[in-house]
CSV table of C-alpha atoms in Angstrom, one decimal:
chain,number,residue,atom,x,y,z
A,1295,ASP,CA,29.1,-40.5,-43.7
A,1296,THR,CA,29.3,-39.4,-40.1
A,1297,TRP,CA,32.6,-39.7,-38.2
A,1298,SER,CA,33.5,-38.9,-34.6
A,1299,TYR,CA,37.0,-37.9,-33.5
A,1300,ASP,CA,38.4,-38.9,-30.1
A,1301,ILE,CA,41.1,-36.3,-29.2
A,1302,GLU,CA,42.7,-38.4,-26.4
A,1303,ALA,CA,43.0,-41.5,-28.6
A,1304,ASN,CA,43.8,-39.4,-31.7
A,1305,GLU,CA,41.4,-41.6,-33.7
A,1306,TRP,CA,38.5,-41.3,-36.0
A,1307,THR,CA,35.5,-43.7,-35.8
A,1308,GLU,CA,32.7,-44.0,-38.3
A,1309,VAL,CA,29.3,-43.6,-36.7
A,1310,ALA,CA,26.2,-45.4,-38.0
A,1311,PRO,CA,23.3,-43.0,-37.1
A,1312,VAL,CA,19.7,-44.2,-37.6
A,1313,THR,CA,18.8,-40.9,-39.3
A,1314,SER,CA,21.1,-38.4,-41.2
A,1315,PRO,CA,20.9,-35.6,-43.7
A,1316,ALA,CA,21.3,-36.3,-47.4
A,1317,ALA,CA,24.9,-36.1,-48.7
A,1318,ARG,CA,25.6,-32.5,-49.8
A,1319,PHE,CA,28.1,-30.0,-51.0
A,1320,SER,CA,28.6,-26.3,-50.1
A,1321,TYR,CA,26.7,-26.6,-46.8
A,1322,GLY,CA,27.2,-24.7,-43.6
A,1323,MET,CA,28.2,-26.6,-40.4
A,1324,ASP,CA,29.4,-25.5,-37.0
A,1325,ASN,CA,29.0,-26.2,-33.3
A,1326,ALA,CA,25.9,-24.5,-31.8
A,1327,GLY,CA,26.8,-25.0,-28.1
A,1328,ASP,CA,25.5,-28.5,-27.5
A,1329,GLY,CA,26.1,-30.2,-30.8
A,1330,LEU,CA,26.8,-29.8,-34.5
A,1331,VAL,CA,24.3,-28.1,-36.8
A,1332,VAL,CA,24.3,-28.5,-40.6
A,1333,THR,CA,22.2,-26.2,-42.8
A,1334,GLY,CA,21.8,-25.6,-46.5
A,1335,GLY,CA,24.0,-26.8,-49.3
A,1336,THR,CA,23.3,-28.6,-52.5
A,1337,LEU,CA,22.8,-32.3,-53.3
A,1338,VAL,CA,25.1,-32.1,-56.4
A,1339,SER,CA,28.6,-30.7,-56.6
A,1340,GLY,CA,29.1,-27.6,-58.7
A,1341,GLY,CA,26.4,-25.2,-60.0
A,1342,GLY,CA,23.0,-26.0,-61.2
A,1343,SER,CA,21.7,-27.9,-58.2
A,1344,ALA,CA,18.9,-26.5,-56.0
A,1345,GLY,CA,19.9,-25.2,-52.6
A,1346,GLN,CA,18.6,-26.9,-49.5
A,1347,SER,CA,16.7,-25.2,-46.7
A,1348,ASP,CA,16.8,-27.9,-44.1
A,1349,THR,CA,18.6,-27.8,-40.7
A,1350,TRP,CA,20.0,-30.9,-38.9
A,1351,HIS,CA,21.5,-31.3,-35.3
A,1352,PHE,CA,23.9,-34.0,-34.5
A,1353,ASN,CA,23.5,-35.3,-30.9
A,1354,ALA,CA,26.8,-36.7,-29.7
A,1355,ASP,CA,25.2,-38.4,-26.8
A,1356,ASP,CA,22.9,-40.5,-29.0
A,1357,MET,CA,25.3,-40.4,-32.0
A,1358,ASP,CA,22.3,-39.6,-34.2
A,1359,TRP,CA,21.1,-36.8,-36.5
A,1360,VAL,CA,17.7,-35.0,-35.8
A,1361,GLN,CA,16.1,-32.8,-38.4
A,1362,SER,CA,14.9,-29.5,-37.1
A,1363,MET,CA,11.4,-28.1,-37.7
A,1364,ASN,CA,13.1,-24.9,-38.9
A,1365,ASN,CA,10.0,-22.8,-39.8
A,1366,GLY,CA,11.0,-22.5,-43.5
A,1367,MET,CA,14.1,-20.4,-42.9
A,1368,PRO,CA,16.6,-19.6,-44.1
A,1369,PRO,CA,15.5,-19.9,-47.7
A,1370,ALA,CA,17.2,-22.6,-49.7
A,1371,ARG,CA,20.8,-21.6,-50.4
A,1372,HIS,CA,24.4,-22.8,-50.6
A,1373,ASP,CA,27.8,-21.3,-50.0
A,1374,ALA,CA,26.5,-19.2,-47.1
A,1375,ALA,CA,29.0,-18.0,-44.4
A,1376,VAL,CA,28.1,-19.9,-41.2
A,1377,ALA,CA,29.5,-19.6,-37.7
A,1378,GLY,CA,28.3,-21.3,-34.5
A,1379,PHE,CA,28.0,-19.6,-31.1
A,1380,ASP,CA,26.7,-20.7,-27.8
A,1381,GLY,CA,23.3,-22.1,-28.6
A,1382,GLY,CA,23.0,-20.9,-32.2
A,1383,ILE,CA,24.1,-20.5,-35.7
A,1384,PHE,CA,24.8,-17.3,-37.7
A,1385,SER,CA,24.2,-17.6,-41.5
A,1386,TYR,CA,24.9,-14.9,-44.1
A,1387,GLY,CA,24.4,-14.7,-47.8
A,1388,GLY,CA,25.1,-17.5,-50.3
A,1389,ILE,CA,23.6,-18.5,-53.6
A,1390,ASP,CA,19.9,-19.1,-54.0
A,1391,ASP,CA,17.8,-21.5,-56.1
A,1392,VAL,CA,18.1,-19.4,-59.2
A,1393,GLN,CA,21.9,-19.2,-58.8
A,1394,ASP,CA,21.8,-15.5,-57.8
A,1395,THR,CA,24.2,-14.2,-55.1
A,1396,VAL,CA,22.2,-13.0,-52.2
A,1397,GLY,CA,22.6,-11.3,-48.8
A,1398,GLY,CA,20.5,-11.8,-45.8
A,1399,LEU,CA,21.3,-12.6,-42.2
A,1400,PHE,CA,19.7,-15.4,-40.4
A,1401,ILE,CA,20.2,-16.5,-36.7
A,1402,TYR,CA,19.3,-20.0,-35.6
A,1403,ASP,CA,18.4,-20.7,-31.9
A,1404,ALA,CA,19.2,-24.4,-31.3
A,1405,GLY,CA,17.1,-24.5,-28.1
A,1406,THR,CA,13.9,-23.5,-29.9
A,1407,GLU,CA,14.9,-24.8,-33.3
A,1408,THR,CA,13.8,-21.6,-35.0
A,1409,TRP,CA,15.4,-19.2,-37.5
A,1410,VAL,CA,15.0,-15.4,-37.3
A,1411,GLU,CA,15.8,-13.1,-40.2
A,1412,VAL,CA,17.7,-10.0,-39.0
A,1413,ALA,CA,17.5,-6.9,-41.2
A,1414,VAL,CA,20.9,-5.4,-41.7
A,1415,PRO,CA,21.8,-2.7,-44.3
A,1416,GLU,CA,25.3,-4.3,-45.2
A,1417,PRO,CA,27.3,-6.0,-46.3
A,1418,GLY,CA,25.1,-6.9,-49.3
A,1419,ALA,CA,25.1,-10.0,-51.5
A,1420,ARG,CA,28.1,-12.3,-51.1
A,1421,PHE,CA,28.9,-16.0,-51.2
A,1422,ALA,CA,31.8,-18.2,-50.1
A,1423,ALA,CA,32.6,-15.7,-47.3
A,1424,ALA,CA,34.0,-16.8,-44.0
A,1425,ALA,CA,32.5,-16.2,-40.5
A,1426,ALA,CA,33.8,-16.8,-37.0
A,1427,PHE,CA,32.6,-16.3,-33.5
A,1428,ASP,CA,34.9,-14.6,-31.0
A,1429,ASP,CA,33.5,-16.1,-27.7
A,1430,VAL,CA,32.5,-12.6,-26.5
A,1431,GLY,CA,29.4,-12.0,-28.6
A,1432,VAL,CA,30.7,-10.9,-32.0
A,1433,VAL,CA,30.6,-12.8,-35.3
A,1434,THR,CA,33.0,-11.5,-37.9
A,1435,LEU,CA,32.1,-11.9,-41.6
A,1436,SER,CA,34.9,-11.4,-44.1
A,1437,GLY,CA,35.8,-12.0,-47.8
A,1438,GLY,CA,33.8,-13.9,-50.3
A,1439,PHE,CA,32.6,-12.9,-53.7
A,1440,ASP,CA,29.7,-10.6,-54.7
A,1441,GLY,CA,28.7,-12.4,-57.9
A,1442,SER,CA,29.7,-9.5,-60.2
A,1443,GLN,CA,31.9,-9.9,-63.3
A,1444,GLU,CA,34.8,-8.3,-61.4
A,1445,PRO,CA,37.5,-10.9,-60.7
A,1446,GLY,CA,38.8,-11.5,-57.2
A,1447,PRO,CA,37.5,-11.8,-53.7
A,1448,LEU,CA,36.0,-9.1,-51.6
A,1449,GLY,CA,38.4,-7.6,-49.0
A,1450,SER,CA,35.9,-6.2,-46.6
A,1451,ALA,CA,35.0,-7.4,-43.1
A,1452,PHE,CA,32.0,-6.8,-40.9
A,1453,ASP,CA,31.3,-7.4,-37.2
A,1454,PHE,CA,27.9,-8.5,-36.0
A,1455,ALA,CA,27.1,-7.9,-32.3
A,1456,LEU,CA,24.7,-10.8,-31.2
A,1457,ALA,CA,23.4,-8.9,-28.2
A,1458,THR,CA,22.3,-5.8,-30.2
A,1459,SER,CA,21.9,-7.1,-33.7
A,1460,ILE,CA,24.1,-4.3,-35.0
A,1461,ILE,CA,26.5,-4.9,-37.9
A,1462,THR,CA,29.5,-2.6,-38.4
């Protein structure tokens, strides 16, 4: 289902787009400047379902979804940390098709509909982490789980500077 919220009227309205992504769980979604972007996820709740590698834009002017020709990246995964920024999406880690916890940083440019993998030495494999953009060019990644047998979430946080592609 696709729903639109009118802040002034304080009201939700169901939208009937011509095209839309398949229903999914554990996907990433955020605003990429001029509209929502959905990426990844699984088609079945819980473990055991293959991750998706598709990317979709919601155009609020047309009230329709458009599938991006996303050059095969990021690889299929779910439970990745996703944050939108002006004109793009930051996606880190997740769980891959063989249910392994993975790392990997991918940046999506909504204008060109392309993903680029950014080589970063840290923070390593993690899933179910949180990511947020600060409006001045930094995405913060925090928490999540590393897939080990150790119980409990990770307590570390990392800042990624979009202009320099440096993570600290």
